[in-house]
């Protein structure tokens, strides 16, 4: 009996090896089915609506979607070729792409840390997946852009380590022009005194942000003005009382509000209003 | 931002590029809006923390396991009590700096470095 258990529990046993793979596949199949049930009613639908609006030269920030488009126009511009596809195949394609991005992010992270997980690597992947399922599920079901953004940041890092200046600046500038927050990585470059690289990134970011001008002409300034007024300045104000901005989560403005709500209604509010 | 600059410039002596994964957490802190799906940027950090425990499980103390357990509990509890995500992020960052970034900064001992990089997976317990 003991020999039988030992044989079964041996990590080299093919059955033991294949169990985590089966569970991982089952998890992604369930996520895929869940995503399909939400298709047409998630954030990715909103991105596509904005992309179509950009193509028709109407305001991409005012499509009437319950999930407002809150990024620079670069993302809508990049997604234009996808507008040719019907909605459901598009959602499936986006899901598959996101899973591929996740796989590459995982691989690069382990690879660049020079960790060698030779034995039980599928179990390790499964454990991470179980721990992080809520976050991954949230991204995949909502058709979010964050996994793509993280993929771009990892591409930036991979090329930075290879000292490939062009690709490093290209991927970081695309990432910044898609969702602004990767601008934080300029601090990473600044500390390493990569001034030339920073200049390339800033230059390319402006190019990418203004790239939709080839379709919408001078209306780009009207749309960006709308974007700054309606989303950027509004989201940067700590005076908002939305649930996700009320200090329940983890941003610094949220934290300030959580610790001392008086600050957000007094001094800081005046400061942001002035800004 | 000051925390990132000080950590990068003065605290971490070696392994300067791996700190990149810590910068990804900065996205969460500078973003004006906190949403659960943004936590994906913490993913690489969690992968590395788990991989470190997976490989060096023999070197970890009870305290190390307790801290990891706290991170996991905060991560799961954060689904219902969102304010727990913030301490989870902070503890993860501390764990990453302590277990991964600073380990490389004390690498003069080649024996220790091999163990930390998973040489013991080959079954050769050099210690």
Short mmCIF file of C-alpha atoms in Angstrom, two decimals:
data_model
loop_
_atom_site.label_atom_id
_atom_site.label_comp_id
_atom_site.label_asym_id
_atom_site.label_seq_id
_atom_site.Cartn_x
_atom_site.Cartn_y
_atom_site.Cartn_z
CA UNK A 1 0.00 0.00 0.00
CA UNK A 2 2.82 2.37 1.00
CA UNK A 3 4.65 1.58 -2.24
CA UNK A 4 1.47 2.26 -4.19
CA UNK A 5 0.99 5.67 -2.49
CA UNK A 6 4.67 6.51 -3.01
CA UNK A 7 4.37 5.64 -6.70
CA UNK A 8 1.25 7.73 -7.04
CA UNK A 9 2.70 10.73 -5.18
CA UNK A 10 6.02 10.67 -7.00
CA UNK A 11 6.38 14.07 -8.72
CA UNK A 12 7.79 12.31 -11.79
CA UNK A 13 4.53 10.41 -12.19
CA UNK A 14 2.75 11.63 -15.34
CA UNK A 15 -0.66 11.57 -13.68
CA UNK A 16 0.59 13.85 -10.87
CA UNK A 17 2.10 16.15 -13.48
CA UNK A 18 -1.03 16.40 -15.56
CA UNK A 19 -3.50 17.12 -12.72
CA UNK A 20 -2.50 20.80 -12.24
CA UNK A 21 -2.53 21.29 -16.03
CA UNK A 22 -6.09 19.95 -16.19
CA UNK A 23 -7.19 22.21 -13.32
CA UNK A 24 -5.52 25.27 -14.93
CA UNK A 25 -7.28 24.53 -18.24
CA UNK A 26 -10.60 24.02 -16.41
CA UNK A 27 -10.23 27.39 -14.65
CA UNK A 28 -9.60 29.21 -17.93
CA UNK A 29 -12.51 27.40 -19.64
CA UNK A 30 -14.82 28.52 -16.81
CA UNK A 31 -13.48 32.08 -17.11
CA UNK A 32 -14.03 31.92 -20.87
CA UNK A 33 -17.66 30.87 -20.41
CA UNK A 34 -18.17 33.60 -17.82
CA UNK A 35 -16.63 36.14 -20.20
CA UNK A 36 -18.94 35.04 -23.02
CA UNK A 37 -21.97 35.56 -20.80
CA UNK A 38 -20.81 39.16 -20.24
CA UNK A 39 -19.75 39.80 -23.84
CA UNK A 40 -21.29 43.00 -25.16
CA UNK A 41 -21.59 44.44 -21.69
CA UNK A 42 -18.06 45.01 -20.48
CA UNK A 43 -15.26 47.56 -20.70
CA UNK A 44 -13.88 46.14 -23.92
CA UNK A 45 -17.22 46.87 -25.60
CA UNK A 46 -16.78 50.46 -24.49
CA UNK A 47 -13.28 50.60 -26.00
CA UNK A 48 -14.67 49.29 -29.29
CA UNK A 49 -17.52 51.83 -29.25
CA UNK A 50 -14.95 54.59 -28.78
CA UNK A 51 -12.86 53.15 -31.57
CA UNK A 52 -15.87 53.19 -33.92
CA UNK A 53 -16.70 56.74 -32.81
CA UNK A 54 -13.13 57.77 -33.61
CA UNK A 55 -13.49 56.27 -37.07
CA UNK A 56 -16.74 58.20 -37.61
CA UNK A 57 -15.19 61.40 -36.16
CA UNK A 58 -17.67 61.66 -33.30
CA UNK A 59 -16.68 62.17 -29.66
CA UNK A 60 -15.11 58.88 -28.41
CA UNK A 61 -15.55 60.04 -24.81
CA UNK A 62 -19.29 60.40 -25.17
CA UNK A 63 -20.59 57.15 -26.65
CA UNK A 64 -23.37 56.61 -24.13
CA UNK A 65 -21.73 53.43 -22.83
CA UNK A 66 -22.23 52.66 -19.11
CA UNK A 67 -18.45 52.10 -18.98
CA UNK A 68 -16.97 55.43 -20.03
CA UNK A 69 -13.76 55.48 -22.06
CA UNK A 70 -11.25 57.24 -19.79
CA UNK A 71 -7.94 56.92 -21.63
CA UNK A 72 -6.10 58.94 -24.30
CA UNK A 73 -7.29 58.31 -27.86
CA UNK A 74 -4.31 56.09 -28.71
CA UNK A 75 -6.04 52.92 -27.49
CA UNK A 76 -9.14 53.65 -29.59
CA UNK A 77 -6.83 54.26 -32.55
CA UNK A 78 -4.93 50.99 -32.04
CA UNK A 79 -8.21 49.07 -31.85
CA UNK A 80 -9.54 50.43 -35.18
CA UNK A 81 -8.57 47.30 -37.21
CA UNK A 82 -10.56 45.20 -34.70
CA UNK A 83 -13.76 47.12 -35.49
CA UNK A 84 -14.04 45.02 -38.66
CA UNK A 85 -14.78 41.91 -36.58
CA UNK A 86 -18.20 41.04 -35.12
CA UNK A 87 -18.60 41.48 -31.38
CA UNK A 88 -18.46 37.87 -30.09
CA UNK A 89 -15.39 36.71 -32.11
CA UNK A 90 -13.74 39.95 -31.05
CA UNK A 91 -14.35 39.24 -27.37
CA UNK A 92 -13.02 35.70 -27.84
CA UNK A 93 -9.92 37.05 -29.59
CA UNK A 94 -9.34 39.59 -26.80
CA UNK A 95 -9.70 36.86 -24.17
CA UNK A 96 -7.20 34.59 -25.94
CA UNK A 97 -4.77 37.48 -26.38
CA UNK A 98 -5.05 38.36 -22.69
CA UNK A 99 -4.35 34.75 -21.63
CA UNK A 100 -1.32 34.75 -23.96
CA UNK A 101 -0.12 38.05 -22.44
CA UNK A 102 -0.54 36.58 -18.94
CA UNK A 103 1.52 33.55 -19.92
CA UNK A 104 4.33 35.73 -21.32
CA UNK A 105 4.29 38.03 -18.27
CA UNK A 106 4.59 34.98 -16.00
CA UNK A 107 7.41 33.50 -18.09
CA UNK A 108 9.42 36.75 -18.30
CA UNK A 109 9.01 37.49 -14.58
CA UNK A 110 10.38 34.11 -13.54
CA UNK A 111 13.04 34.19 -16.26
CA UNK A 112 14.41 37.64 -15.41
CA UNK A 113 14.54 36.89 -11.70
CA UNK A 114 16.63 33.84 -12.67
CA UNK A 115 14.47 31.56 -10.57
CA UNK A 116 14.66 27.93 -11.63
CA UNK A 117 11.44 26.07 -10.92
CA UNK A 118 12.26 22.66 -12.37
CA UNK A 119 10.06 20.45 -10.25
CA UNK A 120 6.35 21.04 -9.77
CA UNK A 121 6.22 24.11 -11.99
CA UNK A 122 2.61 23.44 -13.01
CA UNK A 123 1.64 23.16 -9.34
CA UNK A 124 3.35 26.48 -8.80
CA UNK A 125 1.38 28.07 -11.66
CA UNK A 126 -1.82 26.59 -10.23
CA UNK A 127 -1.10 27.96 -6.75
CA UNK A 128 -0.46 31.45 -8.14
CA UNK A 129 -3.62 31.20 -10.23
CA UNK A 130 -5.69 30.25 -7.18
CA UNK A 131 -4.22 33.10 -5.10
CA UNK A 132 -4.71 35.66 -7.84
CA UNK A 133 -7.89 34.31 -9.42
CA UNK A 134 -10.07 37.17 -8.23
CA UNK A 135 -7.85 39.78 -9.88
CA UNK A 136 -7.30 37.78 -13.10
CA UNK A 137 -11.02 37.00 -13.32
CA UNK A 138 -11.88 40.68 -12.85
CA UNK A 139 -9.59 41.64 -15.74
CA UNK A 140 -10.64 38.87 -18.13
CA UNK A 141 -14.38 39.16 -17.52
CA UNK A 142 -14.39 42.92 -17.91
CA UNK A 143 -12.19 42.78 -21.00
CA UNK A 144 -9.84 45.22 -19.29
CA UNK A 145 -6.74 46.77 -20.83
CA UNK A 146 -4.47 46.24 -17.78
CA UNK A 147 -3.02 42.87 -18.80
CA UNK A 148 -2.05 44.34 -22.20
CA UNK A 149 -0.53 47.31 -20.39
CA UNK A 150 1.47 45.07 -18.06
CA UNK A 151 2.61 43.10 -21.12
CA UNK A 152 3.87 46.33 -22.73
CA UNK A 153 5.70 47.27 -19.50
CA UNK A 154 7.34 43.84 -19.41
CA UNK A 155 8.35 44.27 -23.06
CA UNK A 156 9.90 47.58 -22.05
CA UNK A 157 11.83 45.86 -19.27
CA UNK A 158 12.98 42.96 -21.45
CA UNK A 159 14.29 45.34 -24.12
CA UNK A 160 15.83 47.65 -21.53
CA UNK A 161 17.87 44.73 -20.22
CA UNK A 162 18.97 44.00 -23.79
CA UNK A 163 19.94 47.70 -24.14
CA UNK A 164 17.70 48.03 -27.18
CA UNK A 165 17.01 51.79 -27.05
CA UNK A 166 14.46 51.93 -29.86
CA UNK A 167 12.23 49.09 -28.68
CA UNK A 168 12.55 50.16 -25.02
CA UNK A 169 11.32 53.67 -25.78
CA UNK A 170 8.71 52.39 -28.24
CA UNK A 171 7.00 50.00 -25.82
CA UNK A 172 7.07 52.41 -22.88
CA UNK A 173 5.69 55.26 -24.97
CA UNK A 174 2.85 53.04 -26.27
CA UNK A 175 2.10 51.99 -22.68
CA UNK A 176 2.02 55.60 -21.46
CA UNK A 177 -0.12 56.77 -24.35
CA UNK A 178 -2.59 53.95 -23.73
CA UNK A 179 -3.13 54.58 -20.02
CA UNK A 180 -0.88 57.33 -18.61
CA UNK A 181 0.03 55.55 -15.33
CA UNK A 182 3.19 53.86 -16.75
CA UNK A 183 4.61 57.39 -16.76
CA UNK A 184 5.80 56.33 -13.31
CA UNK A 185 8.46 54.18 -15.02
CA UNK A 186 10.19 57.39 -16.10
CA UNK A 187 11.36 57.63 -12.46
CA UNK A 188 12.99 54.20 -12.95
CA UNK A 189 14.84 55.57 -15.99
CA UNK A 190 15.62 58.88 -14.30
CA UNK A 191 17.40 57.18 -11.40
CA UNK A 192 19.50 55.26 -13.92
CA UNK A 193 20.35 58.57 -15.62
CA UNK A 194 18.88 57.42 -18.93
CA UNK A 195 18.18 60.97 -20.05
CA UNK A 196 18.39 60.18 -23.74
CA UNK A 197 15.93 57.33 -23.37
CA UNK A 198 13.56 59.57 -21.41
CA UNK A 199 13.64 62.12 -24.22
CA UNK A 200 12.83 59.44 -26.79
CA UNK A 201 9.97 58.15 -24.65
CA UNK A 202 8.48 61.62 -24.12
CA UNK A 203 8.78 62.43 -27.83
CA UNK A 204 7.22 59.14 -28.96
CA UNK A 205 4.45 59.43 -26.36
CA UNK A 206 3.40 62.79 -27.79
CA UNK A 207 3.47 61.30 -31.28
CA UNK A 208 1.26 58.38 -30.22
CA UNK A 209 -1.17 60.56 -28.28
CA UNK A 210 -1.58 62.84 -31.27
CA UNK A 211 -1.61 60.02 -33.85
CA UNK A 212 -5.46 59.94 -34.16
CA UNK A 213 -5.17 63.36 -35.81
CA UNK A 214 -4.77 61.50 -39.13
CA UNK A 215 -8.43 60.44 -38.82
CA UNK A 216 -10.19 63.19 -36.88
CA UNK A 217 -8.09 66.21 -37.81
CA UNK A 218 -8.31 69.25 -35.57
CA UNK A 219 -11.26 67.74 -33.65
CA UNK A 220 -8.65 65.91 -31.61
CA UNK A 221 -8.21 69.05 -29.50
CA UNK A 222 -11.97 69.30 -28.84
CA UNK A 223 -12.08 65.66 -27.74
CA UNK A 224 -8.97 65.96 -25.58
CA UNK A 225 -10.39 69.11 -24.00
CA UNK A 226 -13.54 67.11 -23.16
CA UNK A 227 -11.33 64.34 -21.75
CA UNK A 228 -9.32 66.70 -19.53
CA UNK A 229 -12.39 68.44 -18.19
CA UNK A 230 -14.69 65.49 -17.71
CA UNK A 231 -12.32 62.71 -16.63
CA UNK A 232 -8.83 63.80 -15.73
CA UNK A 233 -9.57 66.79 -13.55
CA UNK A 234 -12.61 65.05 -12.07
CA UNK A 235 -10.70 61.88 -11.21
CA UNK A 236 -7.79 63.79 -9.75
CA UNK A 237 -10.07 65.65 -7.39
CA UNK A 238 -10.22 64.04 -3.95
CA UNK A 239 -13.56 65.69 -3.36
CA UNK A 240 -15.42 62.97 -5.27
CA UNK A 241 -17.53 60.59 -3.27
CA UNK A 242 -17.60 57.63 -5.60
CA UNK A 243 -17.29 54.31 -3.76
CA UNK A 244 -14.02 53.38 -5.42
CA UNK A 245 -12.50 56.77 -4.63
CA UNK A 246 -13.66 57.08 -1.06
CA UNK A 247 -10.62 55.56 0.59
CA UNK A 248 -12.00 52.05 0.46
CA UNK A 249 -9.21 51.06 -1.87
CA UNK A 250 -5.55 51.91 -2.11
CA UNK A 251 -4.74 55.03 -4.13
CA UNK A 252 -3.03 57.87 -2.30
CA UNK A 253 -5.96 60.24 -2.74
CA UNK A 254 -8.22 57.50 -1.41
CA UNK A 255 -5.88 56.88 1.52
CA UNK A 256 -5.80 60.56 2.45
CA UNK A 257 -9.56 60.60 2.41
CA UNK A 258 -9.73 57.44 4.49
CA UNK A 259 -7.34 58.81 7.13
CA UNK A 260 -8.63 62.35 7.26
CA UNK A 261 -11.79 63.23 5.30
CA UNK A 262 -11.48 66.85 6.47
CA UNK A 263 -8.36 67.32 4.36
CA UNK A 264 -10.20 66.39 1.19
CA UNK A 265 -12.98 68.86 1.83
CA UNK A 266 -10.71 71.67 2.84
CA UNK A 267 -7.17 72.47 1.84
CA UNK A 268 -6.65 69.75 -0.76
CA UNK A 269 -9.95 70.48 -2.46
CA UNK A 270 -8.98 74.13 -2.82
CA UNK A 271 -5.57 73.11 -4.10
CA UNK A 272 -7.04 70.81 -6.74
CA UNK A 273 -9.63 73.41 -7.70
CA UNK A 274 -6.81 75.91 -8.16
CA UNK A 275 -4.79 73.42 -10.23
CA UNK B 1 7.60 58.42 -5.07
CA UNK B 2 10.23 59.33 -2.49
CA UNK B 3 10.02 55.77 -1.16
CA UNK B 4 10.79 54.35 -4.61
CA UNK B 5 13.69 56.73 -5.23
CA UNK B 6 15.30 56.10 -1.82
CA UNK B 7 14.82 52.34 -2.09
CA UNK B 8 16.22 52.21 -5.60
CA UNK B 9 19.11 54.63 -5.15
CA UNK B 10 20.34 53.93 -1.64
CA UNK B 11 18.85 50.77 -0.19
CA UNK B 12 19.24 48.22 -2.99
CA UNK B 13 22.90 47.87 -3.77
CA UNK B 14 22.78 45.08 -6.36
CA UNK B 15 20.17 43.57 -8.64
CA UNK B 16 19.23 47.01 -9.84
CA UNK B 17 16.97 45.89 -12.64
CA UNK B 18 14.77 43.53 -10.62
CA UNK B 19 13.45 46.51 -8.68
CA UNK B 20 11.46 47.25 -11.86
CA UNK B 21 8.74 44.95 -10.52
CA UNK B 22 8.46 47.16 -7.45
CA UNK B 23 7.91 50.18 -9.68
CA UNK B 24 4.87 48.44 -11.17
CA UNK B 25 3.24 48.74 -7.73
CA UNK B 26 3.74 52.49 -8.05
CA UNK B 27 1.03 52.43 -10.73
CA UNK B 28 -1.48 51.46 -8.05
CA UNK B 29 -0.45 54.25 -5.75
CA UNK B 30 -0.37 57.08 -8.29
CA UNK B 31 -3.60 56.08 -10.02
CA UNK B 32 -6.35 58.48 -8.96
CA UNK B 33 -8.90 55.69 -9.10
CA UNK B 34 -8.63 52.44 -7.12
CA UNK B 35 -10.24 49.44 -8.74
CA UNK B 36 -9.72 45.75 -8.07
CA UNK B 37 -8.55 44.96 -11.60
CA UNK B 38 -5.63 47.41 -11.22
CA UNK B 39 -4.09 44.93 -8.78
CA UNK B 40 -2.87 42.94 -11.78
CA UNK B 41 0.17 45.25 -11.68
CA UNK B 42 1.08 43.62 -8.38
CA UNK B 43 1.01 40.22 -10.12
CA UNK B 44 4.74 39.94 -11.03
CA UNK B 45 5.65 40.85 -7.45
CA UNK B 46 3.37 38.11 -6.09
CA UNK B 47 4.80 35.63 -8.62
CA UNK B 48 8.34 36.37 -7.45
CA UNK B 49 7.43 36.23 -3.75
CA UNK B 50 5.72 32.85 -4.22
CA UNK B 51 8.59 31.56 -6.38
CA UNK B 52 11.06 32.55 -3.67
CA UNK B 53 9.08 30.58 -1.08
CA UNK B 54 8.65 27.67 -3.51
CA UNK B 55 12.39 27.38 -4.14
CA UNK B 56 13.82 28.35 -0.76
CA UNK B 57 11.18 26.76 1.44
CA UNK B 58 13.85 25.16 3.64
CA UNK B 59 15.49 28.48 4.45
CA UNK B 60 12.26 30.21 5.46
CA UNK B 61 11.46 30.76 9.11
CA UNK B 62 8.07 30.56 10.81
CA UNK B 63 7.92 34.34 10.72
CA UNK B 64 8.37 34.31 6.94
CA UNK B 65 5.47 31.90 6.56
CA UNK B 66 3.30 33.96 8.90
CA UNK B 67 3.94 37.12 6.84
CA UNK B 68 3.08 35.23 3.63
CA UNK B 69 -0.09 33.96 5.27
CA UNK B 70 -1.02 37.54 6.20
CA UNK B 71 -0.59 38.60 2.55
CA UNK B 72 -2.81 35.74 1.38
CA UNK B 73 -5.49 36.44 3.99
CA UNK B 74 -5.52 40.17 3.12
CA UNK B 75 -5.71 39.31 -0.59
CA UNK B 76 -8.74 37.07 -0.11
CA UNK B 77 -10.42 39.26 2.51
CA UNK B 78 -9.88 42.32 0.30
CA UNK B 79 -12.55 40.99 -2.05
CA UNK B 80 -15.18 41.90 0.53
CA UNK B 81 -13.30 44.48 2.61
CA UNK B 82 -11.55 46.57 -0.03
CA UNK B 83 -9.54 48.69 2.39
CA UNK B 84 -7.49 45.55 3.19
CA UNK B 85 -5.89 45.75 -0.25
CA UNK B 86 -3.73 48.68 0.83
CA UNK B 87 -1.97 46.84 3.71
CA UNK B 88 -1.69 43.81 1.40
CA UNK B 89 0.20 45.93 -1.16
CA UNK B 90 2.48 47.38 1.51
CA UNK B 91 3.29 43.99 3.10
CA UNK B 92 3.94 42.47 -0.36
CA UNK B 93 6.35 45.29 -1.18
CA UNK B 94 8.19 44.82 2.12
CA UNK B 95 8.35 41.05 1.56
CA UNK B 96 9.71 41.56 -1.95
CA UNK B 97 12.41 43.98 -0.77
CA UNK B 98 13.39 41.80 2.19
CA UNK B 99 13.35 38.38 0.53
CA UNK B 100 14.32 39.07 -3.06
CA UNK B 101 16.01 42.43 -3.55
CA UNK B 102 18.19 42.44 -0.46
CA UNK B 103 19.15 38.77 -0.80
CA UNK B 104 21.09 39.66 -3.93
CA UNK B 105 22.75 42.52 -2.09
CA UNK B 106 24.35 40.09 0.32
CA UNK B 107 25.79 37.78 -2.28
CA UNK B 108 29.47 37.70 -1.46
CA UNK B 109 28.92 34.16 -0.19
CA UNK B 110 28.70 32.09 -3.43
CA UNK B 111 27.30 29.10 -1.54
CA UNK B 112 24.37 31.15 -0.29
CA UNK B 113 23.77 32.59 -3.73
CA UNK B 114 23.49 29.13 -5.28
CA UNK B 115 20.98 28.04 -2.68
CA UNK B 116 18.95 31.21 -3.19
CA UNK B 117 18.90 30.67 -6.91
CA UNK B 118 17.53 27.16 -6.60
CA UNK B 119 20.66 25.05 -6.85
CA UNK B 120 19.19 22.80 -4.18
CA UNK B 121 16.48 21.74 -6.66
CA UNK B 122 19.01 19.36 -8.14
CA UNK B 123 18.95 17.46 -4.89
CA UNK B 124 22.45 18.56 -3.82
CA UNK B 125 22.03 19.91 -0.35
CA UNK B 126 25.29 21.85 -0.20
CA UNK B 127 24.58 23.24 3.24
#
